[in-house]
């Protein structure tokens, strides 16, 4: 027997499969009660147009979201902003925290500042990690760096949503600068 | 339907599940001079300490200590820096009492997280990036060869007397 198939109470199946190549392998589960989850990667979005990029339909069981910036650029100098949302839409108030670099720092209650965008020519990469404290309270932590001599930004913050997180938006503080290079993606796990 | 694999009883079925990818502690409203999380399982390889709007009464740098049965208060190698108005500032040097997070004023409010990872055996490394309202952000890292298997995490301050007066703290472990 190479697999065991479990039929869901209402629909679908779950298949547990052994490796195709024979061997003696052991998977030991920890002494804990909960739900098995996997690290799920979203669909990368080219940040080459528009004023914002949204990731939606994030599952309710997620406890950590990693936002990845790959050579992201805009046509202006407005700082990059990460905003969270729920079934009521993206929330643009009530954020605590700041992003700082060797040339200064900024805080913005409309979202988490994740990059001190120094110049329109700056190309930024890095990681922002969102973690769920409890209920609808989320914290962010991370660093981004601009290539071509532009600054590294260290950032952190916290935000309590009005409902369960199900979406993330990457935009700029002024909301009008447009993305013109790179890509952005997320990974989530629970 | 779920399946329970029991090393003693064999295979049974019930309505429960068997494993949590990321486990979360019980959120604590920050108060007193320290906040402890105990009974962390021995199989844990990564712990995320999360700070949501955390503040203290003074300016003592925040400290995260780990332990095995009791908290370890020495032997850490730990540094933190502050992002400033015109330069990166060396905020701490060679803190040995815990993994340090820099602060500047009592008005600082911490948002963000510190991640602790198990390098091998009982050696743990830390890394953090957190906001500080008045001084932008703190970042740093460190390591400790713990004397036994990690089972607890404490959040306190370097002087041990400043009190937490706002915010909430929790951990994720996996």
mmCIF file of C-alpha atoms in Angstrom:
data_model
loop_
_atom_site.group_PDB
_atom_site.id
_atom_site.type_symbol
_atom_site.label_atom_id
_atom_site.label_comp_id
_atom_site.label_asym_id
_atom_site.label_seq_id
_atom_site.Cartn_x
_atom_site.Cartn_y
_atom_site.Cartn_z
ATOM 1 C CA UNK A 1 0.000 0.000 0.000
ATOM 2 C CA UNK A 2 1.519 3.359 -1.006
ATOM 3 C CA UNK A 3 -1.172 5.672 0.267
ATOM 4 C CA UNK A 4 -4.096 6.066 2.652
ATOM 5 C CA UNK A 5 -7.091 8.098 1.560
ATOM 6 C CA UNK A 6 -9.324 9.771 4.149
ATOM 7 C CA UNK A 7 -12.740 10.932 2.998
ATOM 8 C CA UNK A 8 -13.969 14.250 4.390
ATOM 9 C CA UNK A 9 -17.187 14.310 6.389
ATOM 10 C CA UNK A 10 -18.790 16.715 3.920
ATOM 11 C CA UNK A 11 -16.618 16.598 0.806
ATOM 12 C CA UNK A 12 -13.180 15.925 -0.586
ATOM 13 C CA UNK A 13 -10.410 13.567 0.400
ATOM 14 C CA UNK A 14 -7.020 13.660 2.106
ATOM 15 C CA UNK A 15 -4.343 11.346 0.769
ATOM 16 C CA UNK A 16 -1.321 10.315 2.827
ATOM 17 C CA UNK A 17 1.307 8.996 0.433
ATOM 18 C CA UNK A 18 4.563 7.135 0.927
ATOM 19 C CA UNK A 19 7.617 8.134 -1.163
ATOM 20 C CA UNK A 20 7.873 6.496 -4.561
ATOM 21 C CA UNK A 21 11.356 5.225 -3.771
ATOM 22 C CA UNK A 22 11.487 2.416 -1.243
ATOM 23 C CA UNK A 23 13.196 3.125 2.043
ATOM 24 C CA UNK A 24 12.680 3.215 5.772
ATOM 25 C CA UNK A 25 11.540 6.680 6.743
ATOM 26 C CA UNK A 26 9.956 7.865 9.987
ATOM 27 C CA UNK A 27 7.962 11.029 10.496
ATOM 28 C CA UNK A 28 7.402 11.777 14.175
ATOM 29 C CA UNK A 29 4.661 14.163 15.195
ATOM 30 C CA UNK A 30 5.179 16.384 18.259
ATOM 31 C CA UNK A 31 3.200 15.866 21.455
ATOM 32 C CA UNK A 32 0.752 18.658 20.678
ATOM 33 C CA UNK A 33 -2.839 19.167 19.596
ATOM 34 C CA UNK A 34 -3.711 21.345 16.660
ATOM 35 C CA UNK A 35 -4.021 21.450 12.912
ATOM 36 C CA UNK A 36 -1.375 20.551 10.377
ATOM 37 C CA UNK A 37 -0.489 23.472 8.153
ATOM 38 C CA UNK A 38 1.975 24.159 5.396
ATOM 39 C CA UNK A 39 4.035 27.128 4.309
ATOM 40 C CA UNK A 40 2.015 28.441 1.404
ATOM 41 C CA UNK A 41 3.400 30.734 -1.248
ATOM 42 C CA UNK A 42 1.163 33.265 -2.961
ATOM 43 C CA UNK A 43 1.323 34.271 -6.597
ATOM 44 C CA UNK A 44 4.102 36.752 -7.317
ATOM 45 C CA UNK A 45 2.846 40.060 -8.653
ATOM 46 C CA UNK A 46 4.931 42.213 -10.987
ATOM 47 C CA UNK A 47 5.260 45.623 -9.337
ATOM 48 C CA UNK A 48 5.564 47.390 -12.649
ATOM 49 C CA UNK A 49 2.347 49.371 -12.724
ATOM 50 C CA UNK A 50 -0.403 50.779 -10.576
ATOM 51 C CA UNK A 51 -0.387 52.529 -7.228
ATOM 52 C CA UNK A 52 -1.025 49.484 -5.049
ATOM 53 C CA UNK A 53 -0.684 45.709 -5.016
ATOM 54 C CA UNK A 54 -3.137 43.561 -3.093
ATOM 55 C CA UNK A 55 -2.969 40.004 -1.820
ATOM 56 C CA UNK A 56 -6.409 38.755 -0.895
ATOM 57 C CA UNK A 57 -8.129 35.570 0.306
ATOM 58 C CA UNK A 58 -5.569 34.953 3.045
ATOM 59 C CA UNK A 59 -6.979 32.089 5.170
ATOM 60 C CA UNK A 60 -8.305 32.827 8.648
ATOM 61 C CA UNK A 61 -5.975 30.312 10.324
ATOM 62 C CA UNK A 62 -2.791 32.138 9.309
ATOM 63 C CA UNK A 63 -0.448 33.186 12.139
ATOM 64 C CA UNK A 64 2.470 34.509 10.104
ATOM 65 C CA UNK A 65 2.738 36.252 6.752
ATOM 66 C CA UNK A 66 6.034 37.019 5.025
ATOM 67 C CA UNK A 67 5.932 39.844 2.475
ATOM 68 C CA UNK A 68 8.829 39.679 0.016
ATOM 69 C CA UNK A 69 10.071 42.658 -2.003
ATOM 70 C CA UNK A 70 12.179 41.789 -5.037
ATOM 71 C CA UNK A 71 13.780 44.827 -6.697
ATOM 72 C CA UNK A 72 10.716 47.011 -6.186
ATOM 73 C CA UNK A 73 10.712 50.591 -7.456
ATOM 74 C CA UNK A 74 8.274 53.448 -7.975
ATOM 75 C CA UNK A 75 8.370 56.612 -10.042
ATOM 76 C CA UNK A 76 8.561 58.812 -6.940
ATOM 77 C CA UNK A 77 10.015 59.110 -3.453
ATOM 78 C CA UNK A 78 6.996 58.365 -1.286
ATOM 79 C CA UNK A 79 7.776 55.717 1.331
ATOM 80 C CA UNK A 80 6.506 52.179 0.814
ATOM 81 C CA UNK A 81 3.549 51.290 3.015
ATOM 82 C CA UNK A 82 2.057 47.928 4.034
ATOM 83 C CA UNK A 83 -1.601 47.984 5.026
ATOM 84 C CA UNK A 84 -3.728 45.181 6.453
ATOM 85 C CA UNK A 85 -7.378 44.465 5.854
ATOM 86 C CA UNK A 86 -10.305 42.247 6.628
ATOM 87 C CA UNK A 87 -13.733 41.551 5.200
ATOM 88 C CA UNK A 88 -14.525 45.244 5.599
ATOM 89 C CA UNK A 89 -11.660 46.265 3.316
ATOM 90 C CA UNK A 90 -8.161 47.640 3.761
ATOM 91 C CA UNK A 91 -7.777 49.607 7.014
ATOM 92 C CA UNK A 92 -5.880 52.880 6.733
ATOM 93 C CA UNK A 93 -5.872 54.139 10.329
ATOM 94 C CA UNK A 94 -4.630 53.018 13.714
ATOM 95 C CA UNK A 95 -1.184 51.698 12.854
ATOM 96 C CA UNK A 96 1.600 52.073 15.429
ATOM 97 C CA UNK A 97 5.278 51.851 14.701
ATOM 98 C CA UNK A 98 7.941 53.376 12.549
ATOM 99 C CA UNK A 99 10.614 52.757 9.976
ATOM 100 C CA UNK A 100 14.068 54.157 10.508
ATOM 101 C CA UNK A 101 17.339 54.365 8.651
ATOM 102 C CA UNK A 102 20.682 56.070 8.969
ATOM 103 C CA UNK A 103 19.233 59.172 7.400
ATOM 104 C CA UNK A 104 16.153 59.499 9.569
ATOM 105 C CA UNK A 105 12.886 57.832 10.275
ATOM 106 C CA UNK A 106 9.173 58.113 9.863
ATOM 107 C CA UNK A 107 5.955 56.910 11.393
ATOM 108 C CA UNK A 108 2.586 56.842 9.722
ATOM 109 C CA UNK A 109 -0.703 55.799 11.282
ATOM 110 C CA UNK A 110 -2.099 54.926 7.835
ATOM 111 C CA UNK A 111 0.114 51.854 7.516
ATOM 112 C CA UNK A 112 3.464 50.268 8.276
ATOM 113 C CA UNK A 113 6.381 52.121 6.669
ATOM 114 C CA UNK A 114 8.667 49.428 5.284
ATOM 115 C CA UNK A 115 11.080 51.389 3.128
ATOM 116 C CA UNK A 116 12.530 54.886 3.260
ATOM 117 C CA UNK A 117 12.216 55.405 -0.463
ATOM 118 C CA UNK A 118 15.066 57.828 -1.078
ATOM 119 C CA UNK A 119 14.828 58.358 -4.816
ATOM 120 C CA UNK A 120 12.753 57.330 -7.776
ATOM 121 C CA UNK A 121 15.838 55.466 -9.017
ATOM 122 C CA UNK A 122 16.031 53.373 -5.852
ATOM 123 C CA UNK A 123 15.342 49.658 -6.191
ATOM 124 C CA UNK A 124 14.340 48.000 -2.946
ATOM 125 C CA UNK A 125 14.454 44.434 -1.722
ATOM 126 C CA UNK A 126 13.829 42.779 1.620
ATOM 127 C CA UNK A 127 11.375 41.000 3.851
ATOM 128 C CA UNK A 128 8.561 42.121 6.139
ATOM 129 C CA UNK A 129 7.244 39.544 8.603
ATOM 130 C CA UNK A 130 3.751 39.881 10.055
ATOM 131 C CA UNK A 131 2.949 37.826 13.156
ATOM 132 C CA UNK A 132 -0.362 37.380 14.929
ATOM 133 C CA UNK A 133 -0.161 38.257 18.637
ATOM 134 C CA UNK A 134 -3.718 37.279 19.536
ATOM 135 C CA UNK A 135 -7.139 37.746 18.019
ATOM 136 C CA UNK A 136 -6.836 40.472 15.412
ATOM 137 C CA UNK A 137 -3.617 42.026 16.761
ATOM 138 C CA UNK A 138 -0.674 41.891 14.335
ATOM 139 C CA UNK A 139 2.928 43.029 14.557
ATOM 140 C CA UNK A 140 5.373 43.669 11.743
ATOM 141 C CA UNK A 141 9.156 43.417 11.741
ATOM 142 C CA UNK A 142 11.824 43.518 9.069
ATOM 143 C CA UNK A 143 14.397 45.270 6.937
ATOM 144 C CA UNK A 144 14.626 46.449 3.341
ATOM 145 C CA UNK A 145 17.576 47.800 1.429
ATOM 146 C CA UNK A 146 17.782 49.981 -1.645
ATOM 147 C CA UNK A 147 20.358 49.114 -4.272
ATOM 148 C CA UNK A 148 22.572 51.753 -5.802
ATOM 149 C CA UNK A 149 23.613 53.368 -2.529
ATOM 150 C CA UNK A 150 20.143 53.945 -1.158
ATOM 151 C CA UNK A 151 19.423 53.272 2.485
ATOM 152 C CA UNK A 152 18.575 50.246 4.572
ATOM 153 C CA UNK A 153 15.378 50.630 6.556
ATOM 154 C CA UNK A 154 14.611 48.876 9.838
ATOM 155 C CA UNK A 155 10.971 48.798 10.788
ATOM 156 C CA UNK A 156 8.481 47.494 13.305
ATOM 157 C CA UNK A 157 4.937 48.164 14.367
ATOM 158 C CA UNK A 158 1.605 46.877 15.536
ATOM 159 C CA UNK A 159 -2.016 47.086 14.417
ATOM 160 C CA UNK A 160 -5.320 45.742 15.708
ATOM 161 C CA UNK A 161 -7.764 45.002 12.913
ATOM 162 C CA UNK A 162 -11.506 45.138 13.386
ATOM 163 C CA UNK A 163 -11.885 41.580 12.113
ATOM 164 C CA UNK A 164 -9.873 38.591 10.880
ATOM 165 C CA UNK A 165 -7.031 39.451 8.515
ATOM 166 C CA UNK A 166 -7.732 38.354 4.969
ATOM 167 C CA UNK A 167 -5.831 40.841 2.793
ATOM 168 C CA UNK A 168 -2.630 42.861 2.545
ATOM 169 C CA UNK A 169 -1.926 45.922 0.430
ATOM 170 C CA UNK A 170 1.459 47.320 -0.581
ATOM 171 C CA UNK A 171 1.279 50.962 -1.608
ATOM 172 C CA UNK A 172 3.006 54.280 -0.907
ATOM 173 C CA UNK A 173 2.315 56.981 1.668
ATOM 174 C CA UNK A 174 0.997 59.443 -0.910
ATOM 175 C CA UNK A 175 -0.950 56.730 -2.699
ATOM 176 C CA UNK A 176 -0.188 58.235 -6.104
ATOM 177 C CA UNK A 177 3.346 57.105 -6.942
ATOM 178 C CA UNK A 178 3.222 54.176 -9.333
ATOM 179 C CA UNK A 179 5.246 50.982 -9.203
ATOM 180 C CA UNK A 180 7.653 50.638 -12.107
ATOM 181 C CA UNK A 181 9.948 47.656 -11.383
ATOM 182 C CA UNK A 182 10.296 44.380 -9.499
ATOM 183 C CA UNK A 183 7.907 41.908 -7.987
ATOM 184 C CA UNK A 184 6.206 41.246 -4.664
ATOM 185 C CA UNK A 185 4.924 38.026 -3.168
ATOM 186 C CA UNK A 186 3.781 36.621 0.167
ATOM 187 C CA UNK A 187 4.147 33.375 2.067
ATOM 188 C CA UNK A 188 1.762 32.460 4.846
ATOM 189 C CA UNK A 189 1.547 29.747 7.492
ATOM 190 C CA UNK A 190 -0.480 28.898 10.524
ATOM 191 C CA UNK B 1 -12.767 12.762 10.469
ATOM 192 C CA UNK B 2 -9.255 12.781 11.904
ATOM 193 C CA UNK B 3 -6.872 9.990 12.864
ATOM 194 C CA UNK B 4 -4.999 9.816 16.169
ATOM 195 C CA UNK B 5 -1.729 7.899 16.159
ATOM 196 C CA UNK B 6 -1.044 6.809 19.733
ATOM 197 C CA UNK B 7 2.254 5.132 20.538
ATOM 198 C CA UNK B 8 0.612 3.032 23.257
ATOM 199 C CA UNK B 9 -2.942 2.517 22.062
ATOM 200 C CA UNK B 10 -2.312 2.176 18.353
ATOM 201 C CA UNK B 11 -4.402 3.842 15.700
ATOM 202 C CA UNK B 12 -7.809 5.268 16.553
ATOM 203 C CA UNK B 13 -10.107 7.787 14.953
ATOM 204 C CA UNK B 14 -11.803 10.729 16.576
ATOM 205 C CA UNK B 15 -12.799 14.301 15.817
ATOM 206 C CA UNK B 16 -9.541 15.945 16.840
ATOM 207 C CA UNK B 17 -6.429 16.888 14.908
ATOM 208 C CA UNK B 18 -2.845 16.028 15.663
ATOM 209 C CA UNK B 19 -0.317 18.747 14.991
ATOM 210 C CA UNK B 20 -0.053 22.506 14.905
ATOM 211 C CA UNK B 21 2.447 24.035 12.489
ATOM 212 C CA UNK B 22 2.839 27.169 14.591
ATOM 213 C CA UNK B 23 1.733 27.207 18.214
ATOM 214 C CA UNK B 24 0.809 30.441 19.938
ATOM 215 C CA UNK B 25 1.142 31.240 23.625
ATOM 216 C CA UNK B 26 -1.390 33.066 25.747
ATOM 217 C CA UNK B 27 -1.245 36.793 25.204
ATOM 218 C CA UNK B 28 -0.099 38.775 28.252
ATOM 219 C CA UNK B 29 -0.916 42.385 29.038
ATOM 220 C CA UNK B 30 2.472 43.897 29.832
ATOM 221 C CA UNK B 31 2.804 44.807 33.520
ATOM 222 C CA UNK B 32 5.238 44.376 36.364
ATOM 223 C CA UNK B 33 8.979 44.148 35.876
ATOM 224 C CA UNK B 34 8.938 41.011 33.755
ATOM 225 C CA UNK B 35 6.690 38.844 31.603
ATOM 226 C CA UNK B 36 7.366 35.099 31.485
ATOM 227 C CA UNK B 37 6.399 32.362 29.062
ATOM 228 C CA UNK B 38 7.064 28.885 30.413
ATOM 229 C CA UNK B 39 6.414 25.246 29.493
ATOM 230 C CA UNK B 40 7.771 25.694 25.987
ATOM 231 C CA UNK B 41 8.056 22.205 24.437
ATOM 232 C CA UNK B 42 11.491 20.639 23.976
ATOM 233 C CA UNK B 43 11.024 20.145 20.218
ATOM 234 C CA UNK B 44 10.783 23.879 19.484
ATOM 235 C CA UNK B 45 13.327 25.261 17.015
ATOM 236 C CA UNK B 46 12.035 28.806 16.514
ATOM 237 C CA UNK B 47 10.330 31.258 18.859
ATOM 238 C CA UNK B 48 8.902 34.615 17.815
ATOM 239 C CA UNK B 49 8.457 37.078 20.684
ATOM 240 C CA UNK B 50 5.866 39.655 19.610
ATOM 241 C CA UNK B 51 5.479 43.174 21.022
ATOM 242 C CA UNK B 52 2.294 45.127 20.334
ATOM 243 C CA UNK B 53 2.551 48.680 21.644
ATOM 244 C CA UNK B 54 4.739 47.748 24.619
ATOM 245 C CA UNK B 55 6.091 50.501 26.873
ATOM 246 C CA UNK B 56 7.941 50.731 30.177
ATOM 247 C CA UNK B 57 8.202 53.355 32.896
ATOM 248 C CA UNK B 58 11.872 54.105 32.258
ATOM 249 C CA UNK B 59 14.691 54.099 29.762
ATOM 250 C CA UNK B 60 16.405 50.842 30.626
ATOM 251 C CA UNK B 61 16.995 48.721 27.538
ATOM 252 C CA UNK B 62 14.609 45.815 27.143
ATOM 253 C CA UNK B 63 16.023 42.366 27.720
ATOM 254 C CA UNK B 64 14.894 38.912 26.625
ATOM 255 C CA UNK B 65 16.222 36.016 28.673
ATOM 256 C CA UNK B 66 15.823 32.322 28.009
ATOM 257 C CA UNK B 67 16.154 29.426 30.375
ATOM 258 C CA UNK B 68 16.085 25.757 31.145
ATOM 259 C CA UNK B 69 14.198 25.125 34.402
ATOM 260 C CA UNK B 70 15.454 28.545 35.585
ATOM 261 C CA UNK B 71 16.263 31.694 33.650
ATOM 262 C CA UNK B 72 19.834 32.205 32.512
ATOM 263 C CA UNK B 73 21.097 35.698 33.408
ATOM 264 C CA UNK B 74 24.669 35.612 32.121
ATOM 265 C CA UNK B 75 26.769 34.402 29.228
ATOM 266 C CA UNK B 76 24.872 36.042 26.394
ATOM 267 C CA UNK B 77 26.603 37.805 23.527
ATOM 268 C CA UNK B 78 24.189 40.530 22.496
ATOM 269 C CA UNK B 79 24.187 43.904 20.744
ATOM 270 C CA UNK B 80 21.571 46.373 19.547
ATOM 271 C CA UNK B 81 21.594 49.543 17.472
ATOM 272 C CA UNK B 82 19.238 52.475 17.076
ATOM 273 C CA UNK B 83 18.344 54.176 13.857
ATOM 274 C CA UNK B 84 18.685 57.876 14.536
ATOM 275 C CA UNK B 85 17.999 61.243 13.024
ATOM 276 C CA UNK B 86 21.200 61.324 11.026
ATOM 277 C CA UNK B 87 23.103 58.139 11.716
ATOM 278 C CA UNK B 88 22.956 54.613 13.050
ATOM 279 C CA UNK B 89 23.765 54.752 16.739
ATOM 280 C CA UNK B 90 25.556 52.076 18.718
ATOM 281 C CA UNK B 91 23.078 51.756 21.556
ATOM 282 C CA UNK B 92 24.461 48.825 23.476
ATOM 283 C CA UNK B 93 27.766 47.053 23.706
ATOM 284 C CA UNK B 94 28.306 43.493 24.767
ATOM 285 C CA UNK B 95 25.255 42.890 26.911
ATOM 286 C CA UNK B 96 25.691 39.532 28.687
ATOM 287 C CA UNK B 97 22.544 39.368 30.838
ATOM 288 C CA UNK B 98 20.182 38.656 27.945
ATOM 289 C CA UNK B 99 19.287 39.447 24.363
ATOM 290 C CA UNK B 100 19.061 43.239 24.405
ATOM 291 C CA UNK B 101 16.664 45.540 22.564
ATOM 292 C CA UNK B 102 17.656 49.186 22.514
ATOM 293 C CA UNK B 103 15.451 51.942 23.806
ATOM 294 C CA UNK B 104 15.904 55.650 24.260
ATOM 295 C CA UNK B 105 13.125 57.230 26.289
ATOM 296 C CA UNK B 106 10.278 56.126 28.511
ATOM 297 C CA UNK B 107 7.949 57.288 25.768
ATOM 298 C CA UNK B 108 9.224 54.625 23.398
ATOM 299 C CA UNK B 109 6.569 52.149 22.334
ATOM 300 C CA UNK B 110 7.740 48.853 20.901
ATOM 301 C CA UNK B 111 6.066 47.259 17.927
ATOM 302 C CA UNK B 112 7.524 44.259 16.184
ATOM 303 C CA UNK B 113 9.216 41.024 17.100
ATOM 304 C CA UNK B 114 12.376 39.221 18.158
ATOM 305 C CA UNK B 115 13.034 35.821 16.604
ATOM 306 C CA UNK B 116 14.970 33.179 18.540
ATOM 307 C CA UNK B 117 16.269 30.210 16.553
ATOM 308 C CA UNK B 118 17.924 27.014 17.677
ATOM 309 C CA UNK B 119 21.320 26.791 15.986
ATOM 310 C CA UNK B 120 22.153 23.311 17.264
ATOM 311 C CA UNK B 121 21.893 21.500 20.590
ATOM 312 C CA UNK B 122 21.141 24.163 23.207
ATOM 313 C CA UNK B 123 22.652 27.106 21.319
ATOM 314 C CA UNK B 124 20.180 29.840 20.461
ATOM 315 C CA UNK B 125 20.576 32.952 18.316
ATOM 316 C CA UNK B 126 18.404 36.065 18.329
ATOM 317 C CA UNK B 127 17.502 38.736 15.798
ATOM 318 C CA UNK B 128 15.105 41.635 16.106
ATOM 319 C CA UNK B 129 13.770 44.674 14.299
ATOM 320 C CA UNK B 130 11.310 46.784 16.259
ATOM 321 C CA UNK B 131 9.880 50.260 16.108
ATOM 322 C CA UNK B 132 10.571 52.855 18.781
ATOM 323 C CA UNK B 133 8.310 55.839 18.413
ATOM 324 C CA UNK B 134 10.826 58.483 19.365
ATOM 325 C CA UNK B 135 13.941 56.995 17.823
ATOM 326 C CA UNK B 136 12.586 55.181 14.817
ATOM 327 C CA UNK B 137 13.756 51.603 15.281
ATOM 328 C CA UNK B 138 16.009 49.143 17.102
ATOM 329 C CA UNK B 139 17.777 46.211 15.546
ATOM 330 C CA UNK B 140 20.305 43.703 16.768
ATOM 331 C CA UNK B 141 21.240 40.129 17.453
ATOM 332 C CA UNK B 142 23.000 37.748 19.769
ATOM 333 C CA UNK B 143 23.535 34.184 20.841
ATOM 334 C CA UNK B 144 23.699 32.001 23.938
ATOM 335 C CA UNK B 145 24.818 28.437 24.626
ATOM 336 C CA UNK B 146 22.100 27.506 27.106
ATOM 337 C CA UNK B 147 22.899 24.983 29.834
ATOM 338 C CA UNK B 148 19.951 22.733 28.986
ATOM 339 C CA UNK B 149 16.874 22.402 26.833
ATOM 340 C CA UNK B 150 15.038 25.701 26.475
ATOM 341 C CA UNK B 151 11.664 25.743 28.218
ATOM 342 C CA UNK B 152 11.063 29.421 29.040
ATOM 343 C CA UNK B 153 11.388 33.006 27.821
ATOM 344 C CA UNK B 154 11.373 36.153 29.973
ATOM 345 C CA UNK B 155 10.867 39.736 28.814
ATOM 346 C CA UNK B 156 12.321 42.276 31.255
ATOM 347 C CA UNK B 157 14.687 45.264 31.331
ATOM 348 C CA UNK B 158 18.420 45.565 31.941
ATOM 349 C CA UNK B 159 17.960 47.232 35.321
ATOM 350 C CA UNK B 160 15.176 44.847 36.278
ATOM 351 C CA UNK B 161 13.197 47.586 38.017
ATOM 352 C CA UNK B 162 11.481 49.516 35.214
ATOM 353 C CA UNK B 163 7.881 48.382 34.940
ATOM 354 C CA UNK B 164 5.849 47.602 31.851
ATOM 355 C CA UNK B 165 2.976 50.057 31.551
ATOM 356 C CA UNK B 166 1.332 49.396 28.188
ATOM 357 C CA UNK B 167 0.884 46.895 25.413
ATOM 358 C CA UNK B 168 0.665 43.164 24.999
ATOM 359 C CA UNK B 169 3.236 40.416 24.478
ATOM 360 C CA UNK B 170 2.925 36.910 23.129
ATOM 361 C CA UNK B 171 5.039 34.191 21.543
ATOM 362 C CA UNK B 172 4.770 31.885 18.574
ATOM 363 C CA UNK B 173 6.766 28.661 18.684
ATOM 364 C CA UNK B 174 7.356 25.921 16.157
#
